[in-house]
Structures are given as C-alpha cells and as structure tokens.
mmCIF file of C-alpha atoms in Angstrom:
data_model
loop_
_atom_site.group_PDB
_atom_site.id
_atom_site.type_symbol
_atom_site.label_atom_id
_atom_site.label_comp_id
_atom_site.label_asym_id
_atom_site.label_seq_id
_atom_site.Cartn_x
_atom_site.Cartn_y
_atom_site.Cartn_z
ATOM 1 C CA MET Z 717 61.754 -17.839 77.548
ATOM 2 C CA VAL Z 718 60.326 -21.292 76.791
ATOM 3 C CA LEU Z 719 57.068 -19.739 75.607
ATOM 4 C CA VAL Z 720 58.928 -17.336 73.333
ATOM 5 C CA VAL Z 721 61.001 -20.141 71.791
ATOM 6 C CA CYS Z 722 57.922 -22.314 71.242
ATOM 7 C CA ALA Z 723 56.017 -19.443 69.660
ATOM 8 C CA TRP Z 724 58.932 -18.763 67.299
ATOM 9 C CA ALA Z 725 59.110 -22.436 66.318
ATOM 10 C CA ASP Z 726 55.368 -22.640 65.653
ATOM 11 C CA SER Z 727 55.361 -19.437 63.598
ATOM 12 C CA GLY Z 728 57.220 -21.015 60.697
ATOM 13 C CA GLU Z 729 60.326 -18.850 61.169
ATOM 14 C CA GLU Z 730 62.446 -21.910 61.910
ATOM 15 C CA GLU Z 731 61.305 -23.509 58.649
ATOM 16 C CA LYS Z 732 61.969 -20.296 56.713
ATOM 17 C CA ALA Z 733 65.490 -20.226 58.121
ATOM 18 C CA ARG Z 734 65.901 -23.834 56.989
ATOM 19 C CA ILE Z 735 64.846 -22.809 53.460
ATOM 20 C CA THR Z 736 67.382 -19.976 53.400
ATOM 21 C CA GLU Z 737 70.173 -22.291 54.594
ATOM 22 C CA SER Z 738 69.200 -24.819 51.914
ATOM 23 C CA ALA Z 739 69.260 -22.115 49.228
ATOM 24 C CA ASN Z 740 72.816 -21.204 50.225
ATOM 25 C CA VAL Z 741 73.920 -24.844 50.031
ATOM 26 C CA VAL Z 742 72.338 -25.353 46.604
ATOM 27 C CA THR Z 743 73.826 -22.157 45.223
ATOM 28 C CA ASP Z 744 77.321 -23.151 46.331
ATOM 29 C CA ILE Z 745 77.235 -26.778 45.249
ATOM 30 C CA PHE Z 746 75.585 -26.139 41.869
ATOM 31 C CA ASN Z 747 77.741 -23.135 41.005
ATOM 32 C CA ALA Z 748 81.024 -25.000 41.358
ATOM 33 C CA PRO Z 749 81.206 -27.124 38.176
ATOM 34 C CA ASP Z 750 84.884 -27.926 38.666
ATOM 35 C CA LYS Z 751 84.316 -29.429 42.111
ATOM 36 C CA GLY Z 752 80.555 -29.765 42.543
ATOM 37 C CA VAL Z 753 77.682 -31.560 40.815
ATOM 38 C CA PRO Z 754 78.319 -32.102 37.063
ATOM 39 C CA LEU Z 755 75.722 -30.149 35.084
ATOM 40 C CA GLY Z 756 74.848 -33.168 32.954
ATOM 41 C CA VAL Z 757 73.724 -35.078 36.059
ATOM 42 C CA LEU Z 758 71.110 -32.408 36.791
ATOM 43 C CA ASP Z 759 69.279 -32.905 33.510
ATOM 44 C CA GLY Z 760 66.145 -34.946 34.142
ATOM 45 C CA THR Z 761 66.382 -34.729 37.949
ATOM 46 C CA LYS Z 762 62.886 -35.111 39.438
ATOM 47 C CA CYS Z 763 63.495 -33.856 42.979
ATOM 48 C CA VAL Z 764 66.247 -32.124 44.924
ATOM 49 C CA ILE Z 765 66.593 -32.810 48.654
ATOM 50 C CA VAL Z 766 68.774 -30.540 50.791
ATOM 51 C CA ILE Z 767 69.729 -31.239 54.405
ATOM 52 C CA PRO Z 768 71.845 -28.318 55.639
ATOM 53 C CA GLY Z 769 74.053 -29.055 58.618
ATOM 54 C CA LEU Z 770 73.298 -32.773 58.973
ATOM 55 C CA LYS Z 771 74.530 -33.649 62.465
ATOM 56 C CA LYS Z 772 76.183 -36.649 64.015
ATOM 57 C CA ALA Z 773 74.059 -38.077 66.814
ATOM 58 C CA ALA Z 774 76.688 -38.972 69.403
ATOM 59 C CA PHE Z 775 74.208 -40.896 71.508
ATOM 60 C CA ILE Z 776 73.382 -43.246 68.646
ATOM 61 C CA ILE Z 777 76.148 -45.492 67.359
ATOM 62 C CA GLY Z 778 76.625 -44.731 63.681
ATOM 63 C CA GLY Z 779 73.607 -42.414 63.593
ATOM 64 C CA ASP Z 780 73.062 -39.120 61.800
ATOM 65 C CA TYR Z 781 70.044 -36.867 61.882
ATOM 66 C CA GLY Z 782 68.947 -33.716 60.157
ATOM 67 C CA ARG Z 783 66.101 -31.582 58.923
ATOM 68 C CA GLY Z 784 65.878 -30.184 55.448
ATOM 69 C CA LEU Z 785 63.553 -29.873 52.510
ATOM 70 C CA MET Z 786 62.630 -31.296 49.147
ATOM 71 C CA THR Z 787 61.384 -29.632 45.996
ATOM 72 C CA CYS Z 788 60.156 -31.647 43.017
ATOM 73 C CA ARG Z 789 59.130 -30.903 39.497
ATOM 74 C CA THR Z 790 55.356 -30.638 39.286
ATOM 75 C CA GLY Z 791 53.061 -32.549 36.937
ATOM 76 C CA ASP Z 792 52.202 -36.228 36.531
ATOM 77 C CA SER Z 793 55.629 -37.055 35.071
ATOM 78 C CA PHE Z 794 57.646 -34.639 37.221
ATOM 79 C CA LYS Z 795 58.522 -32.437 34.229
ATOM 80 C CA GLY Z 796 56.902 -29.151 35.270
ATOM 81 C CA PRO Z 797 58.158 -26.165 37.296
ATOM 82 C CA TRP Z 798 59.754 -26.761 40.692
ATOM 83 C CA SER Z 799 57.336 -27.025 43.607
ATOM 84 C CA ALA Z 800 57.131 -25.129 46.870
ATOM 85 C CA PRO Z 801 59.388 -26.691 49.535
ATOM 86 C CA ILE Z 802 58.295 -29.875 51.271
ATOM 87 C CA MET Z 803 59.904 -30.059 54.704
ATOM 88 C CA MET Z 804 61.812 -33.301 55.287
ATOM 89 C CA ALA Z 805 63.559 -35.085 58.165
ATOM 90 C CA SER Z 806 66.336 -37.674 58.066
ATOM 91 C CA GLY Z 807 67.762 -40.197 60.483
ATOM 92 C CA GLY Z 808 69.821 -43.347 60.803
ATOM 93 C CA GLY Z 809 72.684 -44.427 58.609
ATOM 94 C CA ASP Z 810 76.245 -43.221 58.892
ATOM 95 C CA ILE Z 811 77.575 -40.950 56.170
ATOM 96 C CA GLY Z 812 81.114 -40.787 57.548
ATOM 97 C CA PHE Z 813 81.579 -37.116 58.339
ATOM 98 C CA GLN Z 814 84.438 -35.486 56.467
ATOM 99 C CA LEU Z 815 87.582 -34.447 58.300
ATOM 100 C CA GLY Z 816 85.999 -35.052 61.691
ATOM 101 C CA VAL Z 817 83.482 -32.200 61.378
ATOM 102 C CA GLU Z 818 80.339 -32.320 63.488
ATOM 103 C CA ALA Z 819 77.956 -31.339 60.697
ATOM 104 C CA THR Z 820 77.905 -31.456 56.918
ATOM 105 C CA ASP Z 821 75.526 -30.355 54.185
ATOM 106 C CA VAL Z 822 73.895 -33.088 52.119
ATOM 107 C CA VAL Z 823 72.221 -32.795 48.716
ATOM 108 C CA ILE Z 824 70.305 -35.726 47.207
ATOM 109 C CA LEU Z 825 69.164 -35.806 43.579
ATOM 110 C CA VAL Z 826 66.140 -38.006 42.837
ATOM 111 C CA LEU Z 827 66.507 -39.282 39.291
ATOM 112 C CA ASN Z 828 63.267 -41.075 38.431
ATOM 113 C CA ASP Z 829 59.514 -41.027 39.015
ATOM 114 C CA TYR Z 830 59.512 -44.058 41.311
ATOM 115 C CA GLY Z 831 62.026 -42.494 43.674
ATOM 116 C CA ALA Z 832 60.026 -39.260 43.790
ATOM 117 C CA GLN Z 833 56.707 -41.004 44.361
ATOM 118 C CA SER Z 834 58.095 -43.210 47.148
ATOM 119 C CA LEU Z 835 59.199 -40.129 49.101
ATOM 120 C CA MET Z 836 55.696 -38.676 48.880
ATOM 121 C CA LYS Z 837 54.065 -41.723 50.454
ATOM 122 C CA SER Z 838 56.030 -42.818 53.490
ATOM 123 C CA LYS Z 839 59.375 -43.068 55.252
ATOM 124 C CA VAL Z 840 62.015 -44.443 52.904
ATOM 125 C CA LYS Z 841 65.194 -46.266 53.886
ATOM 126 C CA LEU Z 842 67.846 -45.506 51.315
ATOM 127 C CA GLY Z 843 69.696 -48.488 49.973
ATOM 128 C CA ALA Z 844 66.852 -50.827 50.912
ATOM 129 C CA GLU Z 845 63.631 -49.267 49.607
ATOM 130 C CA ALA Z 846 65.312 -46.886 47.177
ATOM 131 C CA SER Z 847 68.729 -47.289 45.584
ATOM 132 C CA VAL Z 848 71.251 -44.519 46.186
ATOM 133 C CA ALA Z 849 74.843 -43.992 45.066
ATOM 134 C CA ALA Z 850 77.569 -41.454 45.730
ATOM 135 C CA GLY Z 851 77.268 -38.922 42.933
ATOM 136 C CA PRO Z 852 80.051 -38.088 40.483
ATOM 137 C CA VAL Z 853 81.881 -34.816 41.133
ATOM 138 C CA GLY Z 854 83.535 -32.312 38.808
ATOM 139 C CA ARG Z 855 83.024 -30.798 35.388
ATOM 140 C CA THR Z 856 84.378 -33.719 33.362
ATOM 141 C CA THR Z 857 83.330 -36.606 35.569
ATOM 142 C CA GLU Z 858 80.772 -38.882 33.933
ATOM 143 C CA ALA Z 859 78.188 -40.990 35.732
ATOM 144 C CA SER Z 860 79.547 -44.093 34.036
ATOM 145 C CA THR Z 861 79.543 -46.860 36.605
ATOM 146 C CA ASN Z 862 76.676 -49.334 36.723
ATOM 147 C CA GLU Z 863 75.900 -48.370 40.314
ATOM 148 C CA VAL Z 864 75.488 -44.701 39.431
ATOM 149 C CA MET Z 865 73.620 -45.334 36.175
ATOM 150 C CA THR Z 866 71.011 -47.567 37.825
ATOM 151 C CA ALA Z 867 70.592 -45.632 41.089
ATOM 152 C CA GLN Z 868 67.313 -43.883 41.836
ATOM 153 C CA MET Z 869 69.174 -41.204 43.776
ATOM 154 C CA LEU Z 870 72.630 -39.625 43.848
ATOM 155 C CA SER Z 871 74.026 -38.062 47.011
ATOM 156 C CA TYR Z 872 76.546 -35.300 47.642
ATOM 157 C CA SER Z 873 78.053 -33.613 50.675
ATOM 158 C CA ARG Z 874 79.853 -30.401 51.540
ATOM 159 C CA ALA Z 875 81.960 -29.991 54.661
ATOM 160 C CA ARG Z 876 84.485 -27.209 55.257
ATOM 161 C CA GLY Z 877 84.144 -26.171 51.632
ATOM 162 C CA VAL Z 878 84.976 -29.653 50.304
ATOM 163 C CA PHE Z 879 82.469 -31.216 47.903
ATOM 164 C CA ALA Z 880 82.206 -34.979 47.497
ATOM 165 C CA GLY Z 881 79.928 -37.741 46.392
ATOM 166 C CA ILE Z 882 79.039 -39.635 49.548
ATOM 167 C CA SER Z 883 77.296 -42.875 50.442
ATOM 168 C CA ILE Z 884 74.200 -42.440 52.590
ATOM 169 C CA SER Z 885 72.911 -45.995 52.391
ATOM 170 C CA GLY Z 886 70.921 -46.760 55.529
ATOM 171 C CA MET Z 887 69.651 -43.220 56.003
ATOM 172 C CA THR Z 888 65.893 -42.782 56.302
ATOM 173 C CA LEU Z 889 63.961 -39.888 54.786
ATOM 174 C CA ARG Z 890 60.449 -38.851 55.718
ATOM 175 C CA VAL Z 891 58.122 -35.924 55.249
ATOM 176 C CA ASP Z 892 58.292 -33.566 58.258
ATOM 177 C CA GLY Z 893 54.566 -33.026 58.760
ATOM 178 C CA ASP Z 894 54.817 -30.715 61.775
ATOM 179 C CA ALA Z 895 57.277 -28.451 59.985
ATOM 180 C CA ASN Z 896 55.051 -28.284 56.914
ATOM 181 C CA GLU Z 897 52.128 -27.294 59.139
ATOM 182 C CA ASN Z 898 54.222 -24.560 60.758
ATOM 183 C CA LEU Z 899 55.411 -23.224 57.413
ATOM 184 C CA TYR Z 900 52.083 -23.239 55.586
ATOM 185 C CA ARG Z 901 49.925 -22.489 58.631
ATOM 186 C CA ARG Z 902 47.699 -25.513 58.046
ATOM 187 C CA LYS Z 903 47.992 -29.286 58.000
ATOM 188 C CA VAL Z 904 49.023 -30.133 54.472
ATOM 189 C CA GLY Z 905 50.348 -33.257 52.791
ATOM 190 C CA PRO Z 906 53.298 -33.501 50.402
ATOM 191 C CA GLN Z 907 51.089 -34.113 47.377
ATOM 192 C CA GLN Z 908 49.104 -30.969 48.156
ATOM 193 C CA ILE Z 909 52.317 -28.940 48.364
ATOM 194 C CA LEU Z 910 53.546 -30.481 45.124
ATOM 195 C CA ASN Z 911 50.297 -29.546 43.383
ATOM 196 C CA GLY Z 912 50.154 -26.101 44.963
ATOM 197 C CA GLN Z 913 46.798 -26.817 46.609
ATOM 198 C CA GLY Z 914 46.077 -24.193 49.252
ATOM 199 C CA VAL Z 915 49.720 -23.282 49.879
ATOM 200 C CA THR Z 916 51.571 -20.042 49.220
ATOM 201 C CA MET Z 917 55.190 -20.132 48.111
ATOM 202 C CA PRO Z 918 57.324 -18.584 50.886
ATOM 203 C CA ASP Z 919 59.435 -15.658 49.720
ATOM 204 C CA GLU Z 920 62.481 -17.411 51.181
ATOM 205 C CA ALA Z 921 62.007 -20.227 48.651
ATOM 206 C CA LYS Z 922 62.434 -18.033 45.577
ATOM 207 C CA PRO Z 923 66.283 -17.945 45.647
ATOM 208 C CA LEU Z 924 66.313 -21.722 46.230
ATOM 209 C CA LEU Z 925 64.083 -22.508 43.258
ATOM 210 C CA GLU Z 926 65.862 -19.982 41.054
ATOM 211 C CA ALA Z 927 69.228 -21.612 41.796
ATOM 212 C CA ILE Z 928 67.855 -25.080 41.026
ATOM 213 C CA GLU Z 929 66.091 -23.902 37.865
ATOM 214 C CA ASN Z 930 69.226 -22.201 36.550
ATOM 215 C CA ALA Z 931 71.380 -25.239 37.315
ATOM 216 C CA THR Z 932 69.010 -27.773 35.746
ATOM 217 C CA ALA Z 933 68.566 -25.559 32.667
ATOM 218 C CA LYS Z 934 72.355 -25.434 32.261
ATOM 219 C CA GLY Z 935 72.416 -29.214 32.725
ATOM 220 C CA GLY Z 936 69.926 -29.670 29.902
ATOM 221 C CA ARG Z 937 71.950 -27.447 27.589
ATOM 222 C CA ALA Z 938 75.176 -29.222 28.515
ATOM 223 C CA LYS Z 939 73.645 -32.611 27.747
ATOM 224 C CA GLU Z 940 72.244 -31.374 24.429
ATOM 225 C CA THR Z 941 75.641 -29.965 23.443
ATOM 226 C CA ALA Z 942 77.319 -33.257 24.314
ATOM 227 C CA LEU Z 943 74.841 -35.234 22.208
ATOM 228 C CA GLN Z 944 75.291 -32.892 19.243
ATOM 229 C CA SER Z 945 79.058 -33.267 19.374
ATOM 230 C CA GLN Z 946 79.032 -37.083 19.324
ATOM 231 C CA PRO Z 947 78.524 -37.546 15.544
ATOM 232 C CA LYS Z 948 81.331 -35.074 14.838
ATOM 233 C CA ARG Z 949 83.752 -37.059 16.990
ATOM 234 C CA ALA Z 950 82.644 -40.264 15.291
ATOM 235 C CA GLN Z 951 83.413 -38.830 11.866
ATOM 236 C CA GLN Z 952 86.940 -37.706 12.792
#
C-alpha cells in the first residue's frame, strides 16, 4: 500500500488533482461579482495564486499550511498570456479560519512586477518582504483605501460558500520544487515554467487558465467602461 501511494504521488496525479481543485475555486470566486472579487481589481493582475483547502495546523500555535499553485502572465513585463501552473506551498501566519471551519480556500492576486519577481526567486514572508492586504469584495466595492491601493498583493478566502477579503500577513509562500518535478517529469525552476521552457501544459490546467483569462478580460473591459463614463458624470 505504501509503495502504491508513493508511486501515485510521484506520478504527478496529486499535482493534477491540485490543479483541478484550484480551477474550481477560481471559477467560483471569479464568477460571483456580487460577492466575490470585483472585476476591476483583476485588471493588471500579474499573477494569481490559489491554495485550495488551506488547513489549520493544530500542532503549531497560530499556524496554517497548504499547497497550491501560481500562474503568471508571461513576458518581461508580465503582460503576456497566462503561464503553465507553478506549484506552490504555504506556511506560517494565521488567517483566522471562518466560522470555525478546518480548511478554507485562499486566492492571492499579485498586482505588480516586483511582487511577481520576488515569488520566483525565494521564499517570501507576506507583510514583511511583500505587502499584502485583504481584498475588496463585491461588484460595487472599490479598492479605495491606502492600504489596498499600495499593496503588492490582495488576498481572498472562501469557506462554506462565504467569500471575504482576508488578512494573511505572516504567511510564507515558496515554490514547491518537488511538486513541480512530479508534474513536469523533470527538475524545473519557476522561471522555466513561466517561459514555457521544456514543459508541457497539463490538460487539467486549461479550465483554470480559461477561467482566469475570461475574468481578467472582463476586468479590463469593466475598467475601460468606468474610465469612459467619468467625463460624462463630470459634465452633469
């Protein structure tokens, strides 16, 4: 039994399941404009990090841990198509689980080049090495506070169907090298995955990237519409 489990883990099936779970989270949280991520926030997002089923580590006081993935826009300025998934791991911090649940889904939006590049290089402690704020929620909510406007990342959670912006300051994020090796069948770094060097996009990633692409495209259109309507309001 142990050998069978180990073989399954090394085959990349565990990572593929993680991709599918992440796709489901993204689809739900991006397709709920009245209670999810405002479309305007998505415009210009450089990377999307998804940690499905982040768990409370009972043996660590105030500790949470999880495994998820990150996809980033390709190109030098992170403006190209979305990349193949980069497997990620998280730890530390205390996100304050909603309603006493044992696990919650977390989505992190990386808003600028510096935040994206820092995640490619090493383990990052949010709140210390990269600024993070609880993201605004709902169709009409604006990211208007100074904390949100200057943050490098915005974070969201979903537990028992409830969406919320949530503070994850103190959490660490790092590239999950072993999981990337399992998924792509070779040792590969995050920059290689981002550039598509010697990696094949898993079929399981297609729904994930399609959901993100559709949501960010809608975000761009929503922002453009809002900008076009400003002069009209000023004239009235």
